[in-house]
Amino acid sequence: MKQAAQKMCLLLSFFLLVSSASLAQVEFETSLPYDYFGAIKSSKNFLFTMTPLKKTYDQSELIILSFEGEELSRLQFQNRNRPTITKFGMMGESTVFMMSTGEFVLLDADGKETSRHTLTFEEKIKGSKTLISDKGITVIQEVKIPKVGSALRVTQFSTMFEEQWKYEEIAEKGKYDIEQVVLSNNGQLAILYKKGMNADLGLCLLNSIGQEKAFVDVPRKTGQFSSYYFEYKSNGDLLLVSDYGSTSTEMFKGIPLAMSVITLDGVSGAVKSDVLVDFLELQQKLGDKTTDDKPVYSQIAPALHMLEVVQVEGESYLICESYLSRDRKQNVPSTTPGNPGTDTYYTQMELLDYYLINLDNPLEKQKRIWKQPRTIELELGSFGSANSARPKMQQNGLFSYQGMYNGKIVSRGYGQMHNYFTLIDLNKGKEELDKRTFWGTPIGTDYNVLPQRKSYNVGFGSTFMEDYFAREGMLSLDGYFTLYQYDVSANTLNLAKIKF
């Protein structure tokens, strides 16, 4: 009996030793006092946080930090409605913050404020997008001109915030609903817009001095499109990625049926290629099979969300993450007798595998990268859907894909009640779970709940940056990665630079 107990003890010790050796854990290097968590992001020059100022109702504070967590400067803002960051970007070596107050605040590479500017417009603005670049500030607007109608207007301001040129196109009828805008490195501007009340798309191309190159319709093979990625390619053409169609089943409602990949000529706006990647066909080609060799997904397949264009062995690939979406209803019992309680609706996004889709040959050159699934749960209400969840997830870095490092995918995961990250070798085609590195404190304590999930309340911090609410995550910039986690009990923001 004693010998059996000793064997059991040795076995348990060995198990604990192996477990502790395999569960690599990142230790946070910096801990900063932080009363109310608002947002943390990074520019080319530094990290920054935006938070409400303690004991005020109308003030916010922008705190600038080095990548090691050292405080560089603090800026305070005050307005009737507590100020927020609307947008930020690089203008040469300066980081520019566009504030909800209408101000543009410029900081140098050391995090010191150099200037503030305000832009004003006279006409009624019906829709607007702003681009920050080395060329200055580009403002694209749909304006209402009295006794004339709607017009598409573009105003270019220099790096000194002086107006350089203005372009205007008045709609013959209807309106211009600005869908996507993108600026190339040499100042070429592309504006994708919806025409009137229908789903037809138009494209406006301007050169760097505001001269019109093209104003054309964008013909498509089929309808039911929702665009979400619009960028210039290295050769000057334009890449447009859109969702196509939508499921109507109750189980996976609201996810698209296919991904549209369109290449547009950067000079004329003509369609050079128009390909539809059908998700069901993709699964039948690359997906799992049951024991009788039938596809797991026979009617509805996981959808793809395109995240980035990456270079693999000299070729361009769209890196996508597959997902399914479900709704979960949770009833909170009422303390009032006879009251049925309150129903809260959660949109669950189950993130599955990575897919590499060749940009030049999207229907033939396809590759699947297997990884551990994880479920993100967002409190979006009964009208929530995958379409509204995905932009919020991308803004908060909640997709598994975090970037590339030395040709490998930096992937974020969730297991054993902890966040973790791994490097995925594309040639191996799968995530190696024995090489996970865990970080942060345990997320939740309910090990029995299935699926294991991380829930996010959209209200967390959403007043300081658009759609921002994640209290832990990974920041990536130019091959450098920083982990962060806000400790609610200690009111501290913890940071660690990742060393691969």
mmCIF file of N, CA and C in Angstrom, residues 99-224:
data_model
loop_
_atom_site.group_PDB
_atom_site.id
_atom_site.type_symbol
_atom_site.label_atom_id
_atom_site.label_comp_id
_atom_site.label_asym_id
_atom_site.label_seq_id
_atom_site.Cartn_x
_atom_site.Cartn_y
_atom_site.Cartn_z
ATOM 1 N N MET A 99 -9.586 64.683 -32.575
ATOM 2 C CA MET A 99 -10.405 64.616 -31.378
ATOM 3 C C MET A 99 -11.878 64.890 -31.704
ATOM 4 N N SER A 100 -12.739 64.413 -30.823
ATOM 5 C CA SER A 100 -14.177 64.649 -30.994
ATOM 6 C C SER A 100 -14.521 66.123 -30.860
ATOM 7 N N THR A 101 -13.615 66.918 -30.302
ATOM 8 C CA THR A 101 -13.828 68.359 -30.162
ATOM 9 C C THR A 101 -13.611 69.100 -31.478
ATOM 10 N N GLY A 102 -13.109 68.388 -32.504
ATOM 11 C CA GLY A 102 -12.798 69.020 -33.782
ATOM 12 C C GLY A 102 -11.343 69.401 -33.921
ATOM 13 N N GLU A 103 -10.562 69.225 -32.873
ATOM 14 C CA GLU A 103 -9.146 69.575 -32.911
ATOM 15 C C GLU A 103 -8.307 68.452 -33.524
ATOM 16 N N PHE A 104 -7.218 68.846 -34.175
ATOM 17 C CA PHE A 104 -6.163 67.934 -34.597
ATOM 18 C C PHE A 104 -4.935 68.271 -33.753
ATOM 19 N N VAL A 105 -4.446 67.304 -32.991
ATOM 20 C CA VAL A 105 -3.321 67.523 -32.082
ATOM 21 C C VAL A 105 -2.115 66.769 -32.615
ATOM 22 N N LEU A 106 -0.987 67.478 -32.796
ATOM 23 C CA LEU A 106 0.227 66.883 -33.343
ATOM 24 C C LEU A 106 1.262 66.699 -32.245
ATOM 25 N N LEU A 107 1.848 65.489 -32.195
ATOM 26 C CA LEU A 107 2.904 65.177 -31.240
ATOM 27 C C LEU A 107 4.141 64.715 -32.000
ATOM 28 N N ASP A 108 5.324 65.109 -31.516
ATOM 29 C CA ASP A 108 6.550 64.692 -32.179
ATOM 30 C C ASP A 108 6.937 63.282 -31.750
ATOM 31 N N ALA A 109 8.092 62.812 -32.226
ATOM 32 C CA ALA A 109 8.516 61.436 -31.961
ATOM 33 C C ALA A 109 8.762 61.178 -30.486
ATOM 34 N N ASP A 110 8.998 62.242 -29.702
ATOM 35 C CA ASP A 110 9.230 62.100 -28.261
ATOM 36 C C ASP A 110 7.949 62.221 -27.451
ATOM 37 N N GLY A 111 6.810 62.344 -28.135
ATOM 38 C CA GLY A 111 5.539 62.428 -27.431
ATOM 39 C C GLY A 111 5.191 63.817 -26.935
ATOM 40 N N LYS A 112 5.881 64.842 -27.412
ATOM 41 C CA LYS A 112 5.613 66.210 -26.984
ATOM 42 C C LYS A 112 4.687 66.898 -27.990
ATOM 43 N N GLU A 113 3.718 67.653 -27.478
ATOM 44 C CA GLU A 113 2.794 68.363 -28.357
ATOM 45 C C GLU A 113 3.509 69.483 -29.097
ATOM 46 N N THR A 114 3.281 69.568 -30.414
ATOM 47 C CA THR A 114 3.900 70.621 -31.223
ATOM 48 C C THR A 114 2.892 71.636 -31.732
ATOM 49 N N SER A 115 1.636 71.222 -31.956
ATOM 50 C CA SER A 115 0.634 72.177 -32.445
ATOM 51 C C SER A 115 -0.762 71.585 -32.355
ATOM 52 N N ARG A 116 -1.761 72.482 -32.448
ATOM 53 C CA ARG A 116 -3.175 72.093 -32.525
ATOM 54 C C ARG A 116 -3.838 72.905 -33.636
ATOM 55 N N HIS A 117 -4.767 72.265 -34.329
ATOM 56 C CA HIS A 117 -5.457 72.923 -35.437
ATOM 57 C C HIS A 117 -6.927 72.512 -35.417
ATOM 58 N N THR A 118 -7.779 73.388 -35.963
ATOM 59 C CA THR A 118 -9.204 73.095 -36.089
ATOM 60 C C THR A 118 -9.645 73.391 -37.519
ATOM 61 N N LEU A 119 -10.413 72.481 -38.105
ATOM 62 C CA LEU A 119 -10.961 72.670 -39.445
ATOM 63 C C LEU A 119 -12.463 72.911 -39.331
ATOM 64 N N THR A 120 -12.962 73.904 -40.049
ATOM 65 C CA THR A 120 -14.394 74.207 -40.023
ATOM 66 C C THR A 120 -14.952 74.159 -41.446
ATOM 67 N N PHE A 121 -16.226 73.744 -41.538
ATOM 68 C CA PHE A 121 -16.905 73.640 -42.837
ATOM 69 C C PHE A 121 -18.278 74.288 -42.716
ATOM 70 N N GLU A 122 -18.701 74.984 -43.776
ATOM 71 C CA GLU A 122 -19.929 75.771 -43.722
ATOM 72 C C GLU A 122 -21.170 74.956 -44.052
ATOM 73 N N GLU A 123 -21.114 74.131 -45.107
ATOM 74 C CA GLU A 123 -22.309 73.411 -45.545
ATOM 75 C C GLU A 123 -22.693 72.302 -44.559
ATOM 76 N N LYS A 124 -23.923 71.846 -44.715
ATOM 77 C CA LYS A 124 -24.409 70.738 -43.910
ATOM 78 C C LYS A 124 -23.730 69.446 -44.370
ATOM 79 N N ILE A 125 -23.100 68.757 -43.433
ATOM 80 C CA ILE A 125 -22.364 67.538 -43.748
ATOM 81 C C ILE A 125 -23.270 66.333 -43.502
ATOM 82 N N LYS A 126 -23.485 65.522 -44.536
ATOM 83 C CA LYS A 126 -24.342 64.341 -44.405
ATOM 84 C C LYS A 126 -23.527 63.076 -44.161
ATOM 85 N N GLY A 127 -22.272 63.100 -44.522
ATOM 86 C CA GLY A 127 -21.389 61.967 -44.297
ATOM 87 C C GLY A 127 -19.958 62.413 -44.512
ATOM 88 N N SER A 128 -19.027 61.853 -43.741
ATOM 89 C CA SER A 128 -17.656 62.342 -43.840
ATOM 90 C C SER A 128 -16.659 61.265 -43.440
ATOM 91 N N LYS A 129 -15.520 61.259 -44.112
ATOM 92 C CA LYS A 129 -14.386 60.417 -43.738
ATOM 93 C C LYS A 129 -13.122 61.263 -43.844
ATOM 94 N N THR A 130 -12.176 61.023 -42.930
ATOM 95 C CA THR A 130 -10.939 61.792 -42.889
ATOM 96 C C THR A 130 -9.748 60.856 -42.966
ATOM 97 N N LEU A 131 -8.766 61.217 -43.795
ATOM 98 C CA LEU A 131 -7.536 60.446 -43.927
ATOM 99 C C LEU A 131 -6.361 61.293 -43.454
ATOM 100 N N ILE A 132 -5.488 60.683 -42.658
ATOM 101 C CA ILE A 132 -4.268 61.329 -42.171
ATOM 102 C C ILE A 132 -3.090 60.656 -42.856
ATOM 103 N N SER A 133 -2.225 61.450 -43.498
ATOM 104 C CA SER A 133 -1.105 60.867 -44.235
ATOM 105 C C SER A 133 0.071 61.833 -44.241
ATOM 106 N N ASP A 134 1.165 61.414 -44.879
ATOM 107 C CA ASP A 134 2.331 62.291 -45.020
ATOM 108 C C ASP A 134 2.007 63.529 -45.843
ATOM 109 N N LYS A 135 0.943 63.456 -46.661
ATOM 110 C CA LYS A 135 0.552 64.589 -47.503
ATOM 111 C C LYS A 135 -0.227 65.640 -46.722
ATOM 112 N N GLY A 136 -0.759 65.274 -45.554
ATOM 113 C CA GLY A 136 -1.573 66.182 -44.766
ATOM 114 C C GLY A 136 -2.890 65.539 -44.370
ATOM 115 N N ILE A 137 -3.961 66.318 -44.408
ATOM 116 C CA ILE A 137 -5.295 65.858 -44.029
ATOM 117 C C ILE A 137 -6.197 65.887 -45.262
ATOM 118 N N THR A 138 -6.824 64.753 -45.563
ATOM 119 C CA THR A 138 -7.761 64.660 -46.682
ATOM 120 C C THR A 138 -9.154 64.426 -46.121
ATOM 121 N N VAL A 139 -10.090 65.324 -46.426
ATOM 122 C CA VAL A 139 -11.461 65.232 -45.910
ATOM 123 C C VAL A 139 -12.401 64.935 -47.074
ATOM 124 N N ILE A 140 -13.098 63.796 -46.993
ATOM 125 C CA ILE A 140 -14.049 63.385 -48.029
ATOM 126 C C ILE A 140 -15.451 63.499 -47.441
ATOM 127 N N GLN A 141 -16.326 64.263 -48.084
ATOM 128 C CA GLN A 141 -17.636 64.551 -47.508
ATOM 129 C C GLN A 141 -18.750 64.414 -48.540
ATOM 130 N N GLU A 142 -19.915 64.012 -48.044
ATOM 131 C CA GLU A 142 -21.148 64.215 -48.794
ATOM 132 C C GLU A 142 -21.812 65.432 -48.179
ATOM 133 N N VAL A 143 -21.946 66.504 -48.957
ATOM 134 C CA VAL A 143 -22.472 67.757 -48.424
ATOM 135 C C VAL A 143 -23.819 68.078 -49.064
ATOM 136 N N LYS A 144 -24.617 68.828 -48.328
ATOM 137 C CA LYS A 144 -25.918 69.303 -48.818
ATOM 138 C C LYS A 144 -25.770 70.774 -49.187
ATOM 139 N N ILE A 145 -25.854 71.071 -50.488
ATOM 140 C CA ILE A 145 -25.717 72.450 -50.960
ATOM 141 C C ILE A 145 -27.115 73.027 -51.191
ATOM 142 N N PRO A 146 -27.470 74.131 -50.522
ATOM 143 C CA PRO A 146 -28.813 74.715 -50.677
ATOM 144 C C PRO A 146 -29.154 75.006 -52.137
ATOM 145 N N LYS A 147 -30.362 74.619 -52.548
ATOM 146 C CA LYS A 147 -30.908 74.845 -53.894
ATOM 147 C C LYS A 147 -30.143 74.107 -54.995
ATOM 148 N N VAL A 148 -29.235 73.244 -54.608
ATOM 149 C CA VAL A 148 -28.466 72.486 -55.601
ATOM 150 C C VAL A 148 -28.653 70.994 -55.412
ATOM 151 N N GLY A 149 -28.424 70.519 -54.176
ATOM 152 C CA GLY A 149 -28.560 69.096 -53.877
ATOM 153 C C GLY A 149 -27.320 68.538 -53.214
ATOM 154 N N SER A 150 -27.142 67.231 -53.322
ATOM 155 C CA SER A 150 -26.005 66.566 -52.697
ATOM 156 C C SER A 150 -24.779 66.645 -53.595
ATOM 157 N N ALA A 151 -23.627 66.691 -52.970
ATOM 158 C CA ALA A 151 -22.375 66.729 -53.726
ATOM 159 C C ALA A 151 -21.320 65.913 -52.995
ATOM 160 N N LEU A 152 -20.433 65.325 -53.767
ATOM 161 C CA LEU A 152 -19.249 64.665 -53.230
ATOM 162 C C LEU A 152 -18.128 65.692 -53.235
ATOM 163 N N ARG A 153 -17.580 65.976 -52.064
ATOM 164 C CA ARG A 153 -16.550 67.010 -51.963
ATOM 165 C C ARG A 153 -15.309 66.447 -51.281
ATOM 166 N N VAL A 154 -14.156 66.768 -51.858
ATOM 167 C CA VAL A 154 -12.870 66.381 -51.276
ATOM 168 C C VAL A 154 -12.051 67.647 -51.067
ATOM 169 N N THR A 155 -11.561 67.837 -49.843
ATOM 170 C CA THR A 155 -10.716 68.988 -49.531
ATOM 171 C C THR A 155 -9.383 68.485 -48.997
ATOM 172 N N GLN A 156 -8.302 68.961 -49.598
ATOM 173 C CA GLN A 156 -6.966 68.557 -49.178
ATOM 174 C C GLN A 156 -6.307 69.701 -48.411
ATOM 175 N N PHE A 157 -5.819 69.371 -47.201
ATOM 176 C CA PHE A 157 -5.090 70.338 -46.387
ATOM 177 C C PHE A 157 -3.634 69.890 -46.278
ATOM 178 N N SER A 158 -2.729 70.861 -46.263
ATOM 179 C CA SER A 158 -1.304 70.555 -46.170
ATOM 180 C C SER A 158 -0.945 70.123 -44.755
ATOM 181 N N THR A 159 0.318 69.788 -44.554
ATOM 182 C CA THR A 159 0.787 69.420 -43.210
ATOM 183 C C THR A 159 0.752 70.616 -42.264
ATOM 184 N N MET A 160 0.596 71.837 -42.826
ATOM 185 C CA MET A 160 0.437 73.047 -42.013
ATOM 186 C C MET A 160 -1.042 73.409 -41.866
ATOM 187 N N PHE A 161 -1.941 72.514 -42.338
ATOM 188 C CA PHE A 161 -3.394 72.662 -42.238
ATOM 189 C C PHE A 161 -3.915 73.847 -43.053
ATOM 190 N N GLU A 162 -3.241 74.111 -44.169
ATOM 191 C CA GLU A 162 -3.706 75.115 -45.120
ATOM 192 C C GLU A 162 -4.365 74.404 -46.294
ATOM 193 N N GLU A 163 -5.515 74.934 -46.764
ATOM 194 C CA GLU A 163 -6.217 74.300 -47.880
ATOM 195 C C GLU A 163 -5.366 74.356 -49.147
ATOM 196 N N GLN A 164 -5.186 73.191 -49.790
ATOM 197 C CA GLN A 164 -4.383 73.112 -51.009
ATOM 198 C C GLN A 164 -5.249 73.027 -52.261
ATOM 199 N N TRP A 165 -6.272 72.186 -52.216
ATOM 200 C CA TRP A 165 -7.169 72.072 -53.357
ATOM 201 C C TRP A 165 -8.508 71.493 -52.908
ATOM 202 N N LYS A 166 -9.499 71.662 -53.795
ATOM 203 C CA LYS A 166 -10.843 71.158 -53.497
ATOM 204 C C LYS A 166 -11.437 70.555 -54.771
ATOM 205 N N TYR A 167 -12.083 69.413 -54.603
ATOM 206 C CA TYR A 167 -12.771 68.750 -55.720
ATOM 207 C C TYR A 167 -14.240 68.612 -55.351
ATOM 208 N N GLU A 168 -15.128 68.790 -56.342
ATOM 209 C CA GLU A 168 -16.562 68.682 -56.059
ATOM 210 C C GLU A 168 -17.294 68.096 -57.262
ATOM 211 N N GLU A 169 -18.162 67.141 -56.992
ATOM 212 C CA GLU A 169 -19.007 66.534 -58.024
ATOM 213 C C GLU A 169 -20.435 66.517 -57.498
ATOM 214 N N ILE A 170 -21.337 67.211 -58.204
ATOM 215 C CA ILE A 170 -22.732 67.310 -57.771
ATOM 216 C C ILE A 170 -23.529 66.146 -58.343
ATOM 217 N N ALA A 171 -24.316 65.497 -57.500
ATOM 218 C CA ALA A 171 -25.122 64.356 -57.941
ATOM 219 C C ALA A 171 -26.268 64.835 -58.818
ATOM 220 N N GLU A 172 -26.472 64.159 -59.949
ATOM 221 C CA GLU A 172 -27.592 64.508 -60.827
ATOM 222 C C GLU A 172 -28.916 64.215 -60.138
ATOM 223 N N LYS A 173 -28.952 63.116 -59.412
ATOM 224 C CA LYS A 173 -30.107 62.786 -58.586
ATOM 225 C C LYS A 173 -29.634 61.844 -57.483
ATOM 226 N N GLY A 174 -30.397 61.766 -56.413
ATOM 227 C CA GLY A 174 -29.994 60.901 -55.308
ATOM 228 C C GLY A 174 -28.863 61.508 -54.499
ATOM 229 N N LYS A 175 -27.954 60.639 -54.044
ATOM 230 C CA LYS A 175 -26.889 61.101 -53.163
ATOM 231 C C LYS A 175 -25.675 60.200 -53.324
ATOM 232 N N TYR A 176 -24.575 60.636 -52.698
ATOM 233 C CA TYR A 176 -23.361 59.836 -52.644
ATOM 234 C C TYR A 176 -23.193 59.325 -51.214
ATOM 235 N N ASP A 177 -23.336 58.031 -51.032
ATOM 236 C CA ASP A 177 -23.148 57.427 -49.718
ATOM 237 C C ASP A 177 -21.734 56.843 -49.680
ATOM 238 N N ILE A 178 -20.821 57.543 -49.019
ATOM 239 C CA ILE A 178 -19.407 57.158 -49.024
ATOM 240 C C ILE A 178 -19.224 55.819 -48.320
ATOM 241 N N GLU A 179 -18.699 54.850 -49.041
ATOM 242 C CA GLU A 179 -18.539 53.491 -48.534
ATOM 243 C C GLU A 179 -17.121 53.241 -48.019
ATOM 244 N N GLN A 180 -16.115 53.451 -48.873
ATOM 245 C CA GLN A 180 -14.716 53.213 -48.523
ATOM 246 C C GLN A 180 -13.857 54.299 -49.166
ATOM 247 N N VAL A 181 -12.771 54.682 -48.489
ATOM 248 C CA VAL A 181 -11.806 55.621 -49.069
ATOM 249 C C VAL A 181 -10.402 55.119 -48.768
ATOM 250 N N VAL A 182 -9.480 55.362 -49.697
ATOM 251 C CA VAL A 182 -8.097 54.933 -49.483
ATOM 252 C C VAL A 182 -7.174 55.866 -50.250
ATOM 253 N N LEU A 183 -6.000 56.109 -49.665
ATOM 254 C CA LEU A 183 -5.005 57.002 -50.243
ATOM 255 C C LEU A 183 -3.726 56.210 -50.466
ATOM 256 N N SER A 184 -3.152 56.308 -51.662
ATOM 257 C CA SER A 184 -1.902 55.600 -51.949
ATOM 258 C C SER A 184 -0.718 56.385 -51.389
ATOM 259 N N ASN A 185 0.450 55.766 -51.393
ATOM 260 C CA ASN A 185 1.653 56.417 -50.870
ATOM 261 C C ASN A 185 2.030 57.667 -51.657
ATOM 262 N N ASN A 186 1.670 57.705 -52.945
ATOM 263 C CA ASN A 186 2.008 58.884 -53.755
ATOM 264 C C ASN A 186 0.840 59.857 -53.904
ATOM 265 N N GLY A 187 -0.175 59.714 -53.035
ATOM 266 C CA GLY A 187 -1.248 60.705 -52.982
ATOM 267 C C GLY A 187 -2.433 60.466 -53.882
ATOM 268 N N GLN A 188 -2.522 59.299 -54.541
ATOM 269 C CA GLN A 188 -3.695 58.972 -55.361
ATOM 270 C C GLN A 188 -4.857 58.601 -54.429
ATOM 271 N N LEU A 189 -6.027 59.153 -54.672
ATOM 272 C CA LEU A 189 -7.185 58.943 -53.802
ATOM 273 C C LEU A 189 -8.259 58.144 -54.527
ATOM 274 N N ALA A 190 -8.782 57.129 -53.864
ATOM 275 C CA ALA A 190 -9.884 56.325 -54.403
ATOM 276 C C ALA A 190 -11.062 56.401 -53.441
ATOM 277 N N ILE A 191 -12.244 56.696 -53.987
ATOM 278 C CA ILE A 191 -13.468 56.805 -53.190
ATOM 279 C C ILE A 191 -14.492 55.832 -53.754
ATOM 280 N N LEU A 192 -14.925 54.896 -52.937
ATOM 281 C CA LEU A 192 -15.973 53.954 -53.321
ATOM 282 C C LEU A 192 -17.262 54.419 -52.659
ATOM 283 N N TYR A 193 -18.328 54.557 -53.432
ATOM 284 C CA TYR A 193 -19.566 55.089 -52.871
ATOM 285 C C TYR A 193 -20.769 54.310 -53.394
ATOM 286 N N LYS A 194 -21.840 54.321 -52.613
ATOM 287 C CA LYS A 194 -23.115 53.768 -53.056
ATOM 288 C C LYS A 194 -23.915 54.869 -53.736
ATOM 289 N N LYS A 195 -24.607 54.478 -54.791
ATOM 290 C CA LYS A 195 -25.352 55.449 -55.584
ATOM 291 C C LYS A 195 -26.806 55.489 -55.142
ATOM 292 N N GLY A 196 -27.214 56.630 -54.583
ATOM 293 C CA GLY A 196 -28.607 56.791 -54.196
ATOM 294 C C GLY A 196 -29.032 55.805 -53.131
ATOM 295 N N MET A 197 -30.254 55.267 -53.290
ATOM 296 C CA MET A 197 -30.813 54.354 -52.301
ATOM 297 C C MET A 197 -30.560 52.894 -52.646
ATOM 298 N N ASN A 198 -29.940 52.622 -53.802
ATOM 299 C CA ASN A 198 -29.717 51.230 -54.181
ATOM 300 C C ASN A 198 -28.309 50.791 -53.795
ATOM 301 N N ALA A 199 -27.983 49.561 -54.157
ATOM 302 C CA ALA A 199 -26.698 48.992 -53.761
ATOM 303 C C ALA A 199 -25.634 49.132 -54.839
ATOM 304 N N ASP A 200 -25.942 49.849 -55.941
ATOM 305 C CA ASP A 200 -24.955 50.022 -57.004
ATOM 306 C C ASP A 200 -23.771 50.836 -56.496
ATOM 307 N N LEU A 201 -22.572 50.452 -56.934
ATOM 308 C CA LEU A 201 -21.363 51.122 -56.486
ATOM 309 C C LEU A 201 -20.778 51.994 -57.584
ATOM 310 N N GLY A 202 -20.173 53.100 -57.162
ATOM 311 C CA GLY A 202 -19.429 53.966 -58.062
ATOM 312 C C GLY A 202 -18.035 54.178 -57.510
ATOM 313 N N LEU A 203 -17.115 54.566 -58.383
ATOM 314 C CA LEU A 203 -15.721 54.765 -57.989
ATOM 315 C C LEU A 203 -15.233 56.098 -58.533
ATOM 316 N N CYS A 204 -14.657 56.902 -57.650
ATOM 317 C CA CYS A 204 -14.053 58.174 -58.031
ATOM 318 C C CYS A 204 -12.556 58.091 -57.755
ATOM 319 N N LEU A 205 -11.743 58.390 -58.771
ATOM 320 C CA LEU A 205 -10.287 58.370 -58.633
ATOM 321 C C LEU A 205 -9.739 59.766 -58.886
ATOM 322 N N LEU A 206 -8.938 60.270 -57.935
ATOM 323 C CA LEU A 206 -8.310 61.583 -58.061
ATOM 324 C C LEU A 206 -6.799 61.436 -57.965
ATOM 325 N N ASN A 207 -6.068 62.297 -58.691
ATOM 326 C CA ASN A 207 -4.616 62.271 -58.546
ATOM 327 C C ASN A 207 -4.196 63.136 -57.359
ATOM 328 N N SER A 208 -2.904 63.301 -57.163
ATOM 329 C CA SER A 208 -2.394 63.946 -55.952
ATOM 330 C C SER A 208 -2.678 65.443 -55.889
ATOM 331 N N ILE A 209 -3.124 66.049 -57.007
ATOM 332 C CA ILE A 209 -3.461 67.477 -56.979
ATOM 333 C C ILE A 209 -4.953 67.707 -57.195
ATOM 334 N N GLY A 210 -5.749 66.658 -56.999
ATOM 335 C CA GLY A 210 -7.198 66.801 -57.019
ATOM 336 C C GLY A 210 -7.845 66.732 -58.374
ATOM 337 N N GLN A 211 -7.114 66.317 -59.389
ATOM 338 C CA GLN A 211 -7.697 66.182 -60.722
ATOM 339 C C GLN A 211 -8.356 64.817 -60.873
ATOM 340 N N GLU A 212 -9.541 64.812 -61.470
ATOM 341 C CA GLU A 212 -10.295 63.570 -61.632
ATOM 342 C C GLU A 212 -9.658 62.680 -62.702
ATOM 343 N N LYS A 213 -9.378 61.433 -62.338
ATOM 344 C CA LYS A 213 -8.866 60.444 -63.292
ATOM 345 C C LYS A 213 -9.989 59.566 -63.813
ATOM 346 N N ALA A 214 -10.950 59.264 -62.950
ATOM 347 C CA ALA A 214 -12.066 58.397 -63.353
ATOM 348 C C ALA A 214 -13.243 58.640 -62.427
ATOM 349 N N PHE A 215 -14.449 58.525 -62.992
ATOM 350 C CA PHE A 215 -15.691 58.589 -62.220
ATOM 351 C C PHE A 215 -16.627 57.584 -62.879
ATOM 352 N N VAL A 216 -16.579 56.344 -62.413
ATOM 353 C CA VAL A 216 -17.205 55.234 -63.148
ATOM 354 C C VAL A 216 -18.055 54.364 -62.223
ATOM 355 N N ASP A 217 -18.947 53.594 -62.845
ATOM 356 C CA ASP A 217 -19.685 52.564 -62.124
ATOM 357 C C ASP A 217 -18.777 51.358 -61.906
ATOM 358 N N VAL A 218 -19.072 50.591 -60.849
ATOM 359 C CA VAL A 218 -18.341 49.349 -60.582
ATOM 360 C C VAL A 218 -19.296 48.188 -60.840
ATOM 361 N N PRO A 219 -19.250 47.595 -62.032
ATOM 362 C CA PRO A 219 -20.149 46.462 -62.324
ATOM 363 C C PRO A 219 -19.720 45.228 -61.554
ATOM 364 N N ARG A 220 -20.711 44.455 -61.106
ATOM 365 C CA ARG A 220 -20.422 43.215 -60.387
ATOM 366 C C ARG A 220 -21.268 42.095 -60.960
ATOM 367 N N LYS A 221 -20.759 40.876 -60.816
ATOM 368 C CA LYS A 221 -21.458 39.724 -61.386
ATOM 369 C C LYS A 221 -22.805 39.508 -60.713
ATOM 370 N N THR A 222 -22.847 39.690 -59.422
ATOM 371 C CA THR A 222 -24.082 39.464 -58.661
ATOM 372 C C THR A 222 -24.224 40.534 -57.591
ATOM 373 N N GLY A 223 -25.393 40.602 -56.953
ATOM 374 C CA GLY A 223 -25.642 41.598 -55.921
ATOM 375 C C GLY A 223 -25.355 41.079 -54.526
ATOM 376 N N GLN A 224 -26.000 41.693 -53.527
ATOM 377 C CA GLN A 224 -25.894 41.285 -52.124
ATOM 378 C C GLN A 224 -24.461 41.364 -51.605
#
